[in-house]
Short mmCIF file of C-alpha atoms in Angstrom, two decimals:
data_model
loop_
_atom_site.label_atom_id
_atom_site.label_comp_id
_atom_site.label_asym_id
_atom_site.label_seq_id
_atom_site.Cartn_x
_atom_site.Cartn_y
_atom_site.Cartn_z
CA MET A 1 47.22 13.70 25.08
CA ALA A 2 44.62 11.82 27.29
CA ALA A 3 42.94 15.07 27.89
CA ALA A 4 43.12 15.74 24.04
CA ILE A 5 40.94 12.42 23.40
CA HIS A 6 38.96 12.40 26.47
CA LYS A 7 35.34 12.81 25.63
CA THR A 8 32.44 13.85 28.40
CA ARG A 9 30.14 11.01 29.04
CA GLN A 10 26.61 11.75 28.42
CA SER A 11 23.45 9.98 29.70
CA LYS A 12 21.07 8.25 27.17
CA PRO A 13 18.46 11.27 27.18
CA GLU A 14 21.35 13.60 26.25
CA ARG A 15 22.50 11.54 23.41
CA SER A 16 18.77 10.88 22.26
CA SER A 17 18.41 14.68 22.23
CA GLU A 18 21.40 15.15 20.02
CA ARG A 19 19.92 12.51 17.80
CA PHE A 20 16.53 14.34 17.59
CA ARG A 21 18.52 17.60 16.65
CA ALA A 22 19.83 15.85 13.67
CA GLN A 23 16.78 14.48 12.41
CA SER A 24 14.50 17.40 13.18
CA GLU A 25 14.20 21.15 12.83
CA ILE A 26 12.74 23.93 15.07
CA ILE A 27 10.14 26.29 13.30
CA GLU A 28 9.46 29.71 15.01
CA THR A 29 5.60 30.32 14.81
CA ALA A 30 3.64 33.28 16.06
CA LEU A 31 2.54 30.93 19.00
CA GLY A 32 6.07 29.52 19.81
CA PRO A 33 8.57 27.19 18.73
CA VAL A 34 7.54 23.58 17.31
CA GLU A 35 9.75 21.03 16.53
CA MET A 36 9.06 18.99 13.17
CA ALA A 37 10.46 16.80 10.63
CA ALA A 38 9.21 16.64 6.99
CA CYS A 39 9.47 14.04 4.13
CA GLY A 40 8.32 13.58 0.46
CA GLU A 41 6.86 16.05 -2.08
CA GLY A 42 3.05 17.06 -3.03
CA PRO A 43 -0.02 18.15 -1.19
CA ALA A 44 0.69 18.49 2.55
CA VAL A 45 -0.26 15.99 5.18
CA VAL A 46 0.13 16.71 8.93
CA VAL A 47 0.62 13.76 11.05
CA LEU A 48 -0.44 14.60 14.96
CA HIS A 49 1.13 11.52 17.03
CA GLY A 50 -0.47 10.16 19.97
CA ALA A 51 0.91 9.65 23.36
CA LEU A 52 4.42 8.80 24.12
CA GLY A 53 5.02 10.03 20.70
CA GLY A 54 7.02 12.92 18.96
CA PHE A 55 7.83 13.81 15.35
CA ASP A 56 9.53 10.60 15.17
CA ARG A 57 6.17 8.75 15.92
CA GLY A 58 4.62 10.78 12.89
CA MET A 59 7.41 9.68 10.69
CA VAL A 60 6.61 6.28 11.05
CA TYR A 61 3.18 7.14 9.77
CA SER A 62 4.46 8.94 6.76
CA PHE A 63 4.66 7.24 3.46
CA PRO A 64 6.66 9.99 1.01
CA GLU A 65 6.49 7.68 -1.88
CA THR A 66 2.71 7.80 -2.01
CA GLY A 67 3.24 11.69 -3.62
CA PHE A 68 2.40 13.70 -0.49
CA LYS A 69 4.59 15.75 1.68
CA PHE A 70 4.37 14.53 5.14
CA ILE A 71 4.87 17.11 7.92
CA CYS A 72 5.38 15.62 11.33
CA PRO A 73 5.54 18.01 14.42
CA SER A 74 6.08 17.09 18.07
CA ARG A 75 3.19 18.26 19.86
CA PRO A 76 3.65 20.61 23.02
CA GLY A 77 5.17 18.87 25.63
CA TYR A 78 7.20 16.28 23.51
CA LEU A 79 10.64 16.25 22.67
CA ARG A 80 11.81 19.98 21.83
CA THR A 81 8.41 21.54 21.55
CA PRO A 82 7.62 23.23 24.59
CA LEU A 83 4.48 22.35 26.62
CA GLU A 84 3.69 26.06 27.14
CA ALA A 85 2.99 26.22 23.41
CA GLY A 86 -0.28 24.69 23.54
CA THR A 87 -1.44 23.25 27.17
CA THR A 88 -5.12 22.40 25.62
CA PHE A 89 -6.06 20.57 22.59
CA GLU A 90 -7.69 23.90 21.18
CA GLU A 91 -4.32 25.60 21.76
CA GLN A 92 -2.66 22.85 20.02
CA ALA A 93 -4.89 23.36 16.97
CA GLU A 94 -4.23 27.11 17.01
CA LEU A 95 -0.42 26.15 17.27
CA LEU A 96 -1.00 23.70 14.24
CA ALA A 97 -2.35 26.80 11.99
CA ALA A 98 0.69 29.03 13.09
CA LEU A 99 3.06 26.13 12.14
CA LEU A 100 1.36 26.06 8.50
CA ASP A 101 1.53 29.74 8.47
CA ALA A 102 5.28 29.58 9.33
CA LEU A 103 5.63 27.24 6.67
CA GLY A 104 3.76 29.17 4.02
CA ILE A 105 1.21 26.04 3.56
CA GLU A 106 -2.38 27.41 2.84
CA GLN A 107 -4.09 23.83 3.22
CA ALA A 108 -3.15 20.48 4.62
CA ALA A 109 -4.62 17.21 5.35
CA VAL A 110 -4.68 16.23 9.10
CA ILE A 111 -4.14 12.68 10.30
CA GLY A 112 -4.88 12.54 14.16
CA CYS A 113 -3.31 9.24 15.55
CA SER A 114 -4.70 8.19 19.27
CA ALA A 115 -4.23 11.33 21.50
CA GLY A 116 -3.57 13.38 18.41
CA GLY A 117 -7.27 13.02 17.37
CA PRO A 118 -8.76 15.82 19.44
CA PRO A 119 -6.39 18.84 18.03
CA ALA A 120 -7.08 17.32 14.67
CA VAL A 121 -10.68 17.70 15.13
CA TYR A 122 -10.36 21.01 16.53
CA PHE A 123 -8.13 22.28 13.65
CA ALA A 124 -10.63 20.89 11.05
CA ALA A 125 -13.55 22.64 12.94
CA ARG A 126 -12.03 26.00 13.23
CA TYR A 127 -10.25 26.01 10.01
CA PRO A 128 -12.52 24.15 7.43
CA GLN A 129 -10.97 26.06 4.48
CA ARG A 130 -7.27 24.95 5.37
CA CYS A 131 -8.06 21.24 6.08
CA TRP A 132 -8.61 19.25 2.81
CA ALA A 133 -9.28 15.94 4.72
CA LEU A 134 -9.18 14.80 8.19
CA VAL A 135 -8.09 11.09 9.06
CA MET A 136 -8.75 9.60 12.64
CA GLY A 137 -6.40 6.80 13.14
CA ASN A 138 -7.53 4.84 16.35
CA ALA A 139 -7.91 8.26 17.90
CA MET A 140 -9.24 9.55 20.98
CA THR A 141 -12.44 11.82 20.72
CA GLY A 142 -13.10 12.34 24.22
CA PRO A 143 -11.98 11.38 27.82
CA ILE A 144 -11.04 7.70 28.68
CA LYS A 145 -13.25 6.58 31.69
CA GLY A 146 -10.73 5.48 34.70
CA ILE A 147 -7.61 6.85 32.84
CA ASN A 148 -6.31 8.62 35.91
CA THR A 149 -6.87 5.62 38.25
CA LEU A 150 -5.37 3.13 35.86
CA MET A 151 -2.63 5.29 34.26
CA GLU A 152 -1.24 7.04 37.31
CA PRO A 153 0.73 4.12 39.09
CA VAL A 154 1.78 3.01 35.40
CA ALA A 155 2.95 6.40 34.29
CA LYS A 156 4.82 7.05 37.30
CA MET A 157 6.92 3.71 36.75
CA PHE A 158 7.21 4.12 33.34
CA PHE A 159 8.63 7.55 33.29
CA GLY A 160 10.81 6.92 36.31
CA TRP A 161 13.19 4.88 34.21
CA ASP A 162 14.21 5.30 30.84
CA TRP A 163 15.90 1.80 30.73
CA LEU A 164 12.57 0.44 31.37
CA THR A 165 11.30 1.90 28.05
CA TRP A 166 14.66 0.54 26.58
CA PHE A 167 13.87 -2.62 27.81
CA GLY A 168 10.36 -3.15 26.55
CA VAL A 169 11.36 -1.89 23.16
CA ASN A 170 14.17 -4.15 22.50
CA ARG A 171 12.97 -7.36 24.21
CA GLY A 172 9.55 -7.19 22.39
CA VAL A 173 7.30 -7.00 25.73
CA LEU A 174 4.60 -5.36 23.55
CA TYR A 175 4.48 -8.78 21.74
CA LEU A 176 3.84 -10.35 25.09
CA LEU A 177 1.19 -8.12 25.93
CA ARG A 178 -0.47 -8.01 22.44
CA PRO A 179 0.03 -11.48 21.05
CA ASN A 180 -2.00 -10.73 18.02
CA LEU A 181 0.58 -8.56 16.83
CA GLY A 182 2.88 -11.33 16.68
CA ILE A 183 0.44 -13.30 14.77
CA GLN A 184 -0.08 -10.30 12.52
CA THR A 185 3.39 -9.77 11.62
CA ILE A 186 5.10 -13.11 11.99
CA ASN A 187 5.40 -13.47 8.25
CA ASN A 188 5.76 -9.76 7.14
CA ARG A 189 9.08 -8.24 7.78
CA GLU A 190 7.71 -5.08 6.69
CA LYS A 191 5.07 -4.91 9.45
CA GLN A 192 7.62 -5.99 11.95
CA ALA A 193 9.61 -3.21 10.92
CA HIS A 194 6.86 -0.76 11.52
CA VAL A 195 6.02 -2.00 14.89
CA ILE A 196 9.56 -2.01 15.93
CA ALA A 197 9.90 1.71 14.71
CA MET A 198 6.63 2.67 16.41
CA LEU A 199 8.18 1.19 19.76
CA ARG A 200 11.30 2.97 19.47
CA SER A 201 9.64 6.18 19.03
CA MET A 202 8.60 6.03 22.76
CA TYR A 203 12.07 6.18 24.05
CA PRO A 204 13.37 8.02 25.96
CA THR A 205 10.05 8.52 28.02
CA SER A 206 11.67 11.15 29.91
CA LEU A 207 11.66 13.72 26.94
CA ARG A 208 7.90 12.81 26.44
CA LYS A 209 6.76 13.21 30.02
CA PRO A 210 5.25 16.74 30.01
CA GLY A 211 3.17 16.24 27.05
CA PHE A 212 1.72 12.93 28.29
#
């Protein structure tokens, strides 16, 4: 009887992988598999997430009630999209075109958030006839000076322990680092929920490390 009800204990990343499988799907494209989620109906809008994101970060920036269909892929190296599908921003733009082909979508607007900016720009430049709008949201357009020196020790610590991300997300560490966020959202529950959802889309970091 004990054996019948025994459940194999899973690590948090494994449990997270199961959650992601339930929330997203894998689309086979001509250039490789792409994980994505979608919501809403109407003209297509693709959300390209930034660093430490995934399809779940794109969904945070999706508003289906506005009358658009939001398509949120995990960029290569994030969650279930293999890094080999696009190791450069140019390749990621080509992968986006292949994803739209697989979905039967001729045209889409593209929102490039943070590190999702460069592939968004490449897509718009290479496929102007397929990009009916380009939106850059706090987006990168080139290398950040000193990024390697600054980020390498931080990244090693951050990616070393998923529990560190969990602690930061659930204890509101970002509010300590960015007090203005607390001021801006203190009387607005909708904004608070948006920030919390954004923070949770960084966890677990181990499933986002290759892309970062």
